[in-house]
Short mmCIF file of C-alpha atoms and ligand atoms in Angstrom, two decimals:
data_model
loop_
_atom_site.label_atom_id
_atom_site.label_comp_id
_atom_site.label_asym_id
_atom_site.label_seq_id
_atom_site.Cartn_x
_atom_site.Cartn_y
_atom_site.Cartn_z
CA UNK A 27 0.00 0.00 0.00
CA UNK A 28 1.39 3.43 -0.94
CA UNK A 29 1.71 6.03 1.80
CA UNK A 30 -1.00 8.67 2.01
CA UNK A 31 1.56 11.25 0.78
CA UNK A 32 2.33 9.25 -2.38
CA UNK A 33 -1.22 8.16 -3.18
CA UNK A 34 -1.95 11.12 -5.44
CA UNK A 35 1.42 11.19 -7.24
CA UNK A 36 1.41 10.14 -10.92
CA UNK A 37 2.78 6.60 -11.41
CA UNK A 38 4.78 7.52 -14.52
CA UNK A 39 6.81 10.55 -15.54
CA UNK A 40 4.58 12.71 -17.72
CA UNK A 41 1.29 11.08 -16.67
CA UNK A 42 -1.53 13.40 -15.57
CA UNK A 43 -2.16 13.99 -11.85
CA UNK A 44 -4.60 11.47 -10.37
CA UNK A 45 -8.10 12.72 -9.58
CA UNK A 46 -8.74 13.79 -5.97
CA UNK A 47 -12.46 13.13 -6.32
CA UNK A 48 -14.48 10.93 -8.68
CA UNK A 49 -16.97 13.08 -10.63
CA UNK A 50 -20.62 12.35 -9.78
CA UNK A 51 -21.91 11.96 -13.33
CA UNK A 52 -25.40 10.59 -14.01
CA UNK A 53 -24.83 6.90 -14.85
CA UNK A 54 -28.25 5.28 -14.54
CA UNK A 55 -27.76 2.92 -17.47
CA UNK A 56 -24.43 1.62 -18.76
CA UNK A 57 -25.53 0.39 -22.16
CA UNK A 58 -23.45 -2.47 -23.58
CA UNK A 59 -22.80 -2.84 -27.28
CA UNK A 60 -20.50 -5.12 -29.26
CA UNK A 61 -18.42 -2.84 -31.52
CA UNK A 62 -17.76 -5.79 -33.88
CA UNK A 63 -21.49 -6.21 -34.53
CA UNK A 64 -22.30 -3.93 -37.49
CA UNK A 65 -25.99 -3.60 -36.58
CA UNK A 66 -25.25 -2.56 -33.00
CA UNK A 67 -22.37 -0.31 -33.99
CA UNK A 68 -24.58 1.50 -36.50
CA UNK A 69 -27.04 2.39 -33.73
CA UNK A 70 -24.46 4.00 -31.42
CA UNK A 71 -24.37 7.56 -32.87
CA UNK A 72 -28.15 7.89 -32.56
CA UNK A 73 -28.04 6.61 -28.96
CA UNK A 74 -25.87 9.52 -27.80
CA UNK A 75 -28.04 11.68 -25.55
CA UNK A 76 -30.57 8.92 -24.93
CA UNK A 77 -28.49 7.05 -22.35
CA UNK A 78 -26.02 8.16 -19.67
CA UNK A 79 -23.23 5.72 -20.61
CA UNK A 80 -22.41 3.81 -23.80
CA UNK A 81 -19.96 0.96 -23.21
CA UNK A 82 -18.03 -0.74 -25.98
CA UNK A 83 -17.76 -4.31 -24.72
CA UNK A 84 -14.67 -6.26 -25.71
CA UNK A 85 -14.96 -9.14 -23.20
CA UNK A 86 -17.53 -11.91 -22.71
CA UNK A 87 -20.32 -11.98 -25.31
CA UNK A 88 -17.82 -11.03 -28.03
CA UNK A 89 -16.69 -14.10 -29.97
CA UNK A 90 -12.96 -14.92 -29.81
CA UNK A 91 -12.56 -14.44 -33.57
CA UNK A 92 -14.12 -10.95 -33.28
CA UNK A 93 -11.91 -9.61 -30.47
CA UNK A 94 -9.65 -7.58 -32.77
CA UNK A 95 -12.61 -6.32 -34.81
CA UNK A 96 -14.38 -5.22 -31.60
CA UNK A 97 -11.32 -3.27 -30.41
CA UNK A 98 -10.83 -1.65 -33.83
CA UNK A 99 -14.57 -0.96 -34.08
CA UNK A 100 -14.57 0.86 -30.75
CA UNK A 101 -11.62 3.02 -31.81
CA UNK A 102 -13.43 3.92 -35.02
CA UNK A 103 -16.74 4.69 -33.28
CA UNK A 104 -15.03 6.88 -30.67
CA UNK A 105 -13.17 8.83 -33.37
CA UNK A 106 -16.14 9.22 -35.70
CA UNK A 107 -18.85 10.02 -33.13
CA UNK A 108 -17.70 13.48 -32.12
CA UNK A 109 -20.39 13.98 -29.46
CA UNK A 110 -19.47 10.82 -27.55
CA UNK A 111 -17.64 11.02 -24.19
CA UNK A 112 -18.18 13.27 -21.18
CA UNK A 113 -15.72 15.86 -22.52
CA UNK A 114 -17.69 16.23 -25.77
CA UNK A 115 -21.36 15.61 -25.01
CA UNK A 116 -24.06 14.24 -22.76
CA UNK A 117 -23.14 10.53 -22.92
CA UNK A 118 -20.03 9.04 -21.33
CA UNK A 119 -17.97 6.49 -23.24
CA UNK A 120 -16.78 3.47 -21.29
CA UNK A 121 -15.23 0.20 -22.35
CA UNK A 122 -15.01 -3.28 -20.81
CA UNK A 123 -11.60 -4.71 -21.71
CA UNK A 124 -10.74 -8.40 -21.72
CA UNK A 125 -9.49 -10.00 -18.52
CA UNK A 126 -5.91 -9.31 -17.45
CA UNK A 127 -4.95 -12.98 -17.90
CA UNK A 128 -6.54 -13.26 -21.37
CA UNK A 129 -4.66 -13.09 -24.70
CA UNK A 130 -6.34 -9.73 -25.48
CA UNK A 131 -6.25 -7.63 -22.27
CA UNK A 132 -2.83 -6.01 -22.87
CA UNK A 133 -3.59 -5.08 -26.50
CA UNK A 134 -6.97 -3.69 -25.42
CA UNK A 135 -5.42 -1.32 -22.88
CA UNK A 136 -2.48 -0.33 -25.09
CA UNK A 137 -4.58 0.38 -28.17
CA UNK A 138 -7.48 2.11 -26.47
CA UNK A 139 -5.40 4.46 -24.31
CA UNK A 140 -3.08 5.50 -27.10
CA UNK A 141 -5.81 5.79 -29.77
CA UNK A 142 -8.86 7.13 -27.87
CA UNK A 143 -7.63 7.81 -24.32
CA UNK A 144 -8.77 11.44 -24.71
CA UNK A 145 -12.36 10.32 -25.38
CA UNK A 146 -12.81 7.36 -23.04
CA UNK A 147 -14.08 8.13 -19.56
CA UNK A 148 -13.91 4.82 -17.71
CA UNK A 149 -12.22 1.46 -18.30
CA UNK A 150 -14.11 -1.48 -16.82
CA UNK A 151 -11.84 -4.33 -15.76
CA UNK A 152 -13.47 -7.75 -15.39
CA UNK A 153 -12.73 -10.49 -12.86
CA UNK A 154 -10.74 -8.29 -10.49
CA UNK A 155 -9.59 -10.45 -7.60
CA UNK A 156 -7.54 -8.13 -5.42
CA UNK A 157 -5.69 -4.82 -5.14
CA UNK A 158 -2.78 -6.30 -7.13
CA UNK A 159 -4.92 -6.33 -10.29
CA UNK A 160 -5.76 -2.65 -9.86
CA UNK A 161 -2.11 -1.78 -9.08
CA UNK A 162 -1.05 -3.43 -12.35
CA UNK A 163 -3.66 -1.53 -14.38
CA UNK A 164 -2.90 1.70 -12.51
CA UNK A 165 0.81 1.72 -13.42
CA UNK A 166 0.23 0.55 -16.99
CA UNK A 167 -2.40 3.26 -17.57
CA UNK A 168 -0.02 5.92 -16.22
CA UNK A 169 2.71 4.78 -18.63
CA UNK A 170 0.28 4.74 -21.56
CA UNK A 171 -1.21 8.12 -20.63
CA UNK A 172 2.28 9.60 -20.56
CA UNK A 173 3.07 8.05 -23.94
CA UNK A 174 -0.18 9.37 -25.42
CA UNK A 175 0.30 12.84 -23.88
CA UNK A 176 -3.08 12.73 -22.12
CA UNK A 177 -3.91 15.58 -19.77
CA UNK A 178 -6.66 13.78 -17.82
CA UNK A 179 -6.39 10.40 -16.10
CA UNK A 180 -8.66 7.53 -17.10
CA UNK A 181 -10.88 6.09 -14.39
CA UNK A 182 -11.15 2.39 -13.58
CA UNK A 183 -14.26 0.39 -12.77
CA UNK A 184 -13.92 -3.18 -11.43
CA UNK A 185 -16.39 -6.02 -11.88
CA UNK A 186 -16.97 -8.07 -8.76
CA UNK A 187 -17.34 -11.58 -10.09
CA UNK A 188 -15.25 -13.99 -8.04
CA UNK A 189 -15.35 -15.13 -4.44
CA UNK A 190 -11.81 -13.81 -3.95
CA UNK A 191 -12.84 -10.44 -5.37
CA UNK A 192 -15.70 -10.37 -2.89
CA UNK A 193 -13.40 -11.14 0.05
CA UNK A 194 -11.04 -8.35 -1.10
CA UNK A 195 -13.68 -5.84 -2.19
CA UNK A 196 -12.69 -3.15 0.32
CA UNK A 197 -9.03 -3.20 -0.71
CA UNK A 198 -9.99 -3.21 -4.40
CA UNK A 199 -12.03 -0.04 -3.88
CA UNK A 200 -9.12 1.62 -2.05
CA UNK A 201 -6.37 0.45 -4.39
CA UNK A 202 -6.04 3.54 -6.60
CA UNK A 203 -7.32 7.11 -6.96
CA UNK A 204 -8.53 5.96 -10.41
CA UNK A 205 -11.16 3.67 -8.88
CA UNK A 206 -14.51 5.04 -10.07
CA UNK A 207 -16.84 2.21 -9.05
CA UNK A 208 -17.74 -1.44 -8.95
CA UNK A 209 -20.43 -3.47 -10.72
CA UNK A 210 -21.74 -6.84 -9.70
CA UNK A 211 -21.05 -9.63 -12.19
CA UNK A 212 -23.68 -12.12 -11.04
CA UNK A 213 -23.11 -14.73 -13.77
CA UNK A 214 -19.38 -15.24 -13.26
CA UNK A 215 -19.81 -14.75 -9.51
CA UNK A 216 -22.36 -17.57 -9.41
CA UNK A 217 -20.06 -19.86 -11.40
CA UNK A 218 -17.02 -19.04 -9.26
CA UNK A 219 -18.93 -19.56 -6.02
CA UNK A 220 -20.38 -22.81 -7.39
CA UNK A 221 -23.89 -21.50 -6.84
CA UNK A 222 -26.39 -23.93 -8.41
CA UNK A 223 -27.99 -21.39 -10.73
CA UNK A 224 -27.93 -21.04 -14.52
CA UNK A 225 -29.04 -17.41 -14.97
CA UNK A 226 -27.50 -14.00 -15.65
CA UNK A 227 -28.59 -12.04 -12.55
CA UNK A 228 -31.94 -11.81 -10.86
CA UNK A 229 -33.55 -14.07 -8.29
CA UNK A 230 -34.30 -17.78 -8.18
CA UNK A 231 -37.63 -19.41 -7.27
CA UNK A 232 -35.83 -22.11 -5.27
CA UNK A 233 -34.28 -19.58 -2.85
CA UNK A 234 -37.20 -19.12 -0.50
CA UNK A 235 -38.61 -19.33 3.01
CA UNK A 236 -41.86 -21.16 3.77
CA UNK A 237 -44.62 -20.42 6.23
CA UNK A 238 -44.58 -22.70 9.32
CA UNK A 239 -46.98 -25.70 9.28
CA UNK A 240 -50.22 -25.02 11.19
CA UNK A 241 -49.62 -27.59 13.94
CA UNK A 242 -46.71 -29.89 13.02
CA UNK A 243 -48.99 -32.76 11.94
CA UNK A 244 -48.15 -34.69 8.75
CA UNK A 245 -51.22 -33.15 7.09
CA UNK A 246 -50.20 -29.61 7.98
CA UNK A 247 -46.63 -30.25 6.73
CA UNK A 248 -47.99 -31.57 3.43
CA UNK A 249 -50.57 -28.77 3.16
CA UNK A 250 -50.18 -25.82 0.78
CA UNK A 251 -48.16 -23.12 2.59
CA UNK A 252 -47.20 -19.63 1.57
CA UNK A 253 -43.60 -19.25 0.38
CA UNK A 254 -41.63 -16.04 -0.08
CA UNK A 255 -38.81 -15.84 -2.59
CA UNK A 256 -35.67 -14.31 -1.06
CA UNK A 257 -33.03 -12.12 -2.68
CA UNK A 258 -29.95 -14.18 -3.65
CA UNK A 259 -27.87 -11.02 -4.09
CA UNK A 260 -28.69 -9.08 -0.93
CA UNK A 261 -25.41 -9.80 0.90
CA UNK A 262 -23.25 -9.28 -2.17
CA UNK A 263 -24.81 -5.98 -3.20
CA UNK A 264 -24.94 -4.62 0.35
CA UNK A 265 -21.28 -5.39 0.96
CA UNK A 266 -20.32 -3.92 -2.42
CA UNK A 267 -22.25 -0.71 -1.61
CA UNK A 268 -20.51 -0.30 1.76
CA UNK A 269 -17.08 -0.93 0.22
CA UNK A 270 -17.70 1.64 -2.52
CA UNK A 271 -19.28 4.35 -0.42
CA UNK A 272 -16.65 4.11 2.31
CA UNK A 273 -14.04 4.76 -0.41
CA UNK A 274 -15.83 7.60 -2.20
CA UNK A 275 -16.64 5.57 -5.33
CA UNK A 276 -19.89 4.35 -6.95
CA UNK A 277 -21.69 0.98 -6.73
CA UNK A 278 -23.67 -0.43 -9.68
CA UNK A 279 -25.83 -3.48 -10.22
CA UNK A 280 -24.86 -5.45 -13.38
CA UNK A 281 -26.70 -7.40 -16.08
CA UNK A 282 -30.19 -8.86 -16.10
CA UNK A 283 -30.13 -11.56 -18.75
CA UNK A 284 -33.84 -12.29 -19.11
CA UNK A 285 -34.40 -9.57 -21.70
CA UNK A 286 -38.07 -10.54 -22.20
CA UNK A 287 -38.95 -10.28 -18.48
CA UNK A 288 -39.02 -6.51 -18.18
CA UNK A 289 -40.99 -6.71 -14.92
CA UNK A 290 -38.46 -8.84 -13.00
CA UNK A 291 -35.69 -6.72 -14.52
CA UNK A 292 -37.29 -3.61 -13.04
CA UNK A 293 -37.60 -5.37 -9.65
CA UNK A 294 -33.92 -6.37 -9.65
CA UNK A 295 -32.84 -2.86 -10.65
CA UNK A 296 -35.07 -1.34 -7.93
CA UNK A 297 -33.64 -3.60 -5.21
CA UNK A 298 -30.17 -2.36 -6.16
CA UNK A 299 -31.36 1.30 -6.28
CA UNK A 300 -32.92 1.03 -2.83
CA UNK A 301 -29.75 -0.53 -1.41
CA UNK A 302 -27.63 2.39 -2.68
CA UNK A 303 -26.51 1.57 -6.23
CA UNK A 304 -26.35 4.56 -8.57
CA UNK A 305 -26.97 2.68 -11.82
CA UNK A 306 -27.06 -0.61 -13.63
CA UNK A 307 -26.26 -2.27 -16.97
CA UNK A 308 -28.47 -2.39 -20.02
CA UNK A 309 -27.86 -5.27 -22.45
CA UNK A 310 -30.70 -4.54 -24.85
CA UNK A 311 -32.09 -1.15 -25.91
CA UNK A 312 -35.36 -1.87 -24.09
CA UNK A 313 -33.56 -2.05 -20.73
CA UNK A 314 -32.41 1.59 -20.97
CA UNK A 315 -35.85 3.02 -20.20
CA UNK A 316 -36.23 0.61 -17.27
CA UNK A 317 -32.90 1.71 -15.80
CA UNK A 318 -33.60 5.40 -16.34
CA UNK A 319 -36.98 5.07 -14.65
CA UNK A 320 -35.74 3.08 -11.65
CA UNK A 321 -32.55 5.09 -11.01
CA UNK A 322 -34.35 8.48 -11.20
CA UNK A 323 -36.18 9.37 -7.95
CA UNK A 324 -39.95 9.32 -8.44
CA UNK A 325 -41.93 12.58 -8.39
CA UNK A 326 -43.63 11.34 -5.18
CA UNK A 327 -40.29 10.75 -3.45
CA UNK A 328 -38.90 14.11 -4.56
CA UNK A 329 -42.09 15.88 -3.43
CA UNK A 330 -41.85 14.28 0.00
CA UNK A 331 -38.10 14.86 0.29
CA UNK A 332 -38.44 18.56 -0.54
CA UNK A 333 -41.20 18.91 2.09
CA UNK A 334 -39.03 17.32 4.76
CA UNK A 335 -36.01 19.46 3.85
CA UNK A 336 -38.14 22.63 3.93
CA UNK A 337 -39.74 21.67 7.24
CA UNK A 338 -36.37 20.89 8.83
CA UNK A 339 -34.96 24.40 8.20
CA UNK A 340 -31.28 24.20 9.19
CA UNK A 341 -31.53 20.39 9.26
CA UNK A 342 -31.41 19.99 13.06
CA UNK A 343 -34.10 19.15 15.62
CA UNK A 344 -37.29 17.13 15.13
CA UNK A 345 -40.62 17.92 13.48
CA UNK A 346 -43.86 16.04 12.79
CA UNK A 347 -44.98 15.67 9.15
CA UNK A 348 -48.05 13.60 8.26
CA UNK A 349 -47.91 11.90 11.66
CA UNK A 350 -44.25 10.92 11.30
CA UNK A 351 -41.21 12.16 13.15
CA UNK A 352 -38.53 13.71 10.96
CA UNK A 353 -35.08 14.63 12.26
CA UNK A 354 -31.50 15.19 11.14
CA UNK A 355 -31.13 11.61 9.85
CA UNK A 356 -34.33 11.45 7.80
CA UNK A 357 -33.50 14.94 6.50
CA UNK A 358 -30.13 13.64 5.29
CA UNK A 359 -31.87 10.80 3.41
CA UNK A 360 -34.17 13.36 1.83
CA UNK A 361 -31.20 15.52 0.84
CA UNK A 362 -29.72 12.50 -1.01
CA UNK A 363 -32.98 12.29 -2.98
CA UNK A 364 -33.22 16.06 -3.65
CA UNK A 365 -29.59 16.33 -4.74
CA UNK A 366 -29.90 13.32 -7.07
CA UNK A 367 -33.06 14.80 -8.57
CA UNK A 368 -31.29 18.14 -9.17
CA UNK A 369 -28.31 16.38 -10.75
CA UNK A 370 -30.49 14.31 -13.09
CA UNK A 371 -32.76 17.25 -13.97
CA UNK A 372 -29.66 19.06 -15.24
CA UNK A 373 -29.17 16.39 -17.94
CA UNK A 374 -32.69 15.04 -18.52
CA UNK A 375 -35.19 17.67 -19.78
CA UNK A 376 -38.20 15.33 -19.35
CA UNK A 377 -37.34 14.69 -15.69
CA UNK A 378 -36.71 18.40 -15.16
CA UNK A 379 -40.22 19.14 -16.40
CA UNK A 380 -41.68 16.60 -13.96
CA UNK A 381 -39.66 17.83 -10.98
CA UNK A 382 -40.31 21.52 -11.85
CA UNK A 383 -44.05 20.81 -11.82
CA UNK A 384 -43.90 19.86 -8.12
CA UNK A 385 -45.63 22.52 -6.07
CA UNK A 386 -43.12 24.61 -4.11
CA UNK A 387 -43.10 24.03 -0.33
CA UNK A 388 -43.32 26.80 2.21
CA UNK A 389 -43.88 25.01 5.55
CA UNK A 390 -41.17 25.43 8.16
CA UNK A 391 -42.36 22.98 10.81
CA UNK A 392 -45.08 20.55 12.01
CA UNK A 393 -48.10 19.91 9.76
C1 ACO B 285 -22.68 -11.71 -18.15
C2 ACO B 285 -22.22 -10.56 -18.99
O1 ACO B 285 -21.05 -10.42 -19.23
S1 ACO B 285 -23.40 -9.43 -19.51
C3 ACO B 285 -22.57 -8.39 -20.65
C4 ACO B 285 -22.24 -9.04 -21.96
N1 ACO B 285 -23.40 -9.22 -22.78
C5 ACO B 285 -23.77 -8.29 -23.71
O2 ACO B 285 -23.10 -7.28 -23.84
C6 ACO B 285 -25.00 -8.58 -24.51
C7 ACO B 285 -25.41 -7.37 -25.34
N2 ACO B 285 -26.65 -7.60 -26.03
C8 ACO B 285 -26.78 -8.48 -27.06
O3 ACO B 285 -25.81 -9.10 -27.49
C9 ACO B 285 -28.13 -8.61 -27.69
O4 ACO B 285 -28.99 -7.61 -27.19
C10 ACO B 285 -28.85 -9.96 -27.43
C11 ACO B 285 -27.97 -11.13 -27.96
C12 ACO B 285 -29.09 -10.16 -25.94
C13 ACO B 285 -30.18 -9.92 -28.17
O5 ACO B 285 -29.92 -9.56 -29.50
P1 ACO B 285 -31.06 -9.72 -30.64
O6 ACO B 285 -31.57 -11.11 -30.60
O7 ACO B 285 -30.47 -9.20 -31.91
O8 ACO B 285 -32.17 -8.74 -30.08
P2 ACO B 285 -33.35 -8.08 -30.89
O9 ACO B 285 -33.69 -8.92 -32.10
O10 ACO B 285 -34.44 -7.80 -29.94
O11 ACO B 285 -32.71 -6.70 -31.37
C14 ACO B 285 -33.47 -5.69 -31.95
C15 ACO B 285 -32.54 -4.69 -32.58
O12 ACO B 285 -31.78 -4.06 -31.55
C16 ACO B 285 -30.39 -4.23 -31.81
N3 ACO B 285 -29.71 -4.46 -30.53
C17 ACO B 285 -29.81 -5.54 -29.72
N4 ACO B 285 -29.02 -5.36 -28.64
C18 ACO B 285 -28.42 -4.17 -28.79
C19 ACO B 285 -27.49 -3.46 -28.00
N5 ACO B 285 -27.01 -3.95 -26.84
N6 ACO B 285 -27.10 -2.24 -28.42
C20 ACO B 285 -27.56 -1.73 -29.60
N7 ACO B 285 -28.44 -2.38 -30.40
C21 ACO B 285 -28.86 -3.58 -30.00
C22 ACO B 285 -30.29 -5.46 -32.72
O13 ACO B 285 -29.12 -5.43 -33.49
C23 ACO B 285 -31.55 -5.31 -33.55
O14 ACO B 285 -31.27 -4.37 -34.56
P3 ACO B 285 -32.13 -4.36 -35.95
O15 ACO B 285 -33.51 -3.91 -35.57
O16 ACO B 285 -31.40 -3.36 -36.79
O17 ACO B 285 -32.09 -5.78 -36.48
C1 PYR B 286 -21.47 -9.04 -15.55
C2 PYR B 286 -20.66 -10.18 -15.75
O1 PYR B 286 -19.64 -10.13 -16.38
C3 PYR B 286 -21.11 -11.41 -15.15
O2 PYR B 286 -22.20 -11.44 -14.60
O3 PYR B 286 -20.34 -12.37 -15.21
MG1 MG B 287 -18.49 -11.84 -16.26
#
């Protein structure tokens, strides 16, 4: 571990200074596309402005024989789409590179940083297992940034998709000032943990609790009883959120592979939103609207939050609103909601219209 004094020093001569703070950019949906797929690639320019993040995926879901074409395709798209990237327009440009132990990871990093390092915002690194993976990427990026003459450092986002990564999640988050966030990789995580599932994210009907039998008799045990499906990912997401927030970086849910089941997708996204995630992945264009809806506070929540903040004045003490006690702590929760709404309204005109239509609040205390 570097000393606190050295933590913000560039890791290569000529590399830009590391960021002191990770920018809080709206990132409700990270939309994945395969740059080697001509149909998907053709849609990218028109998607700028309709989604917070476009991510050129080079890793899983891209066929081995298309790896070079995907990398080259992303370089071309970034160069030709002059509104793409946070420095040039409303939509960030991220990439997911191949794993560090794969035959393609080194070429991905080398090519992307030197060719489009001034356009890319975040590099997502899959299958991160410990701080050593981030340290390797950190130094290599500094060398490449220096070589490319970049004046801003690239940020790094890790995917949490192994048991060892989970055990080391706090040190991964703290490993570099480049760390921007973490996403859950539920499919690889399930495989690595030897979970007996076959899905890409979401719940499982077999993971449940059952109502007690009425009286312990054989009949009552065999009788129909209510069951409640439980959330397979609660522990993982909660721990990821704590690790990210305690290190000043951002937690994200990941993929929901059942593209047709838009209802369960919305549920999974909302669970993550309620637990503290700031965004999620979109694998198909129809998941973008779901993510944008779920990760934008509802008009009802913003209305309530603004009322509480107004009623709390300087934010201290206790007041009654609608029969409920509000104090410093509930006011802080409401401020999270109000600030997120303000941040999203600045980039989403439709949301701004909805939030602006909320009646202004004047009450100072008790109602
Ligand atoms: C576990 C993990 O690692 S998850 C992350 C890796 N996985 C991915 O990135 C998957 C990305 N998504 C996809 O590959 C595709 O969406 C699939 C395979 C899931 C479905 O693809 P299709 O069967 O072609 O979907 P569908 O027929 O509904 O597509 C409709 C249109 O949207 C396009 N489209 C589909 N997905 C995307 C996308 N992610 N981005 C842009 N356009 C897309 C299709 O090309 C098609 O275009 P067309 O109307 O010009 O023919
Ligand atoms: C997201 C991802 O890569 C996974 O679930 O494995
Ligand atoms: Mg994976």
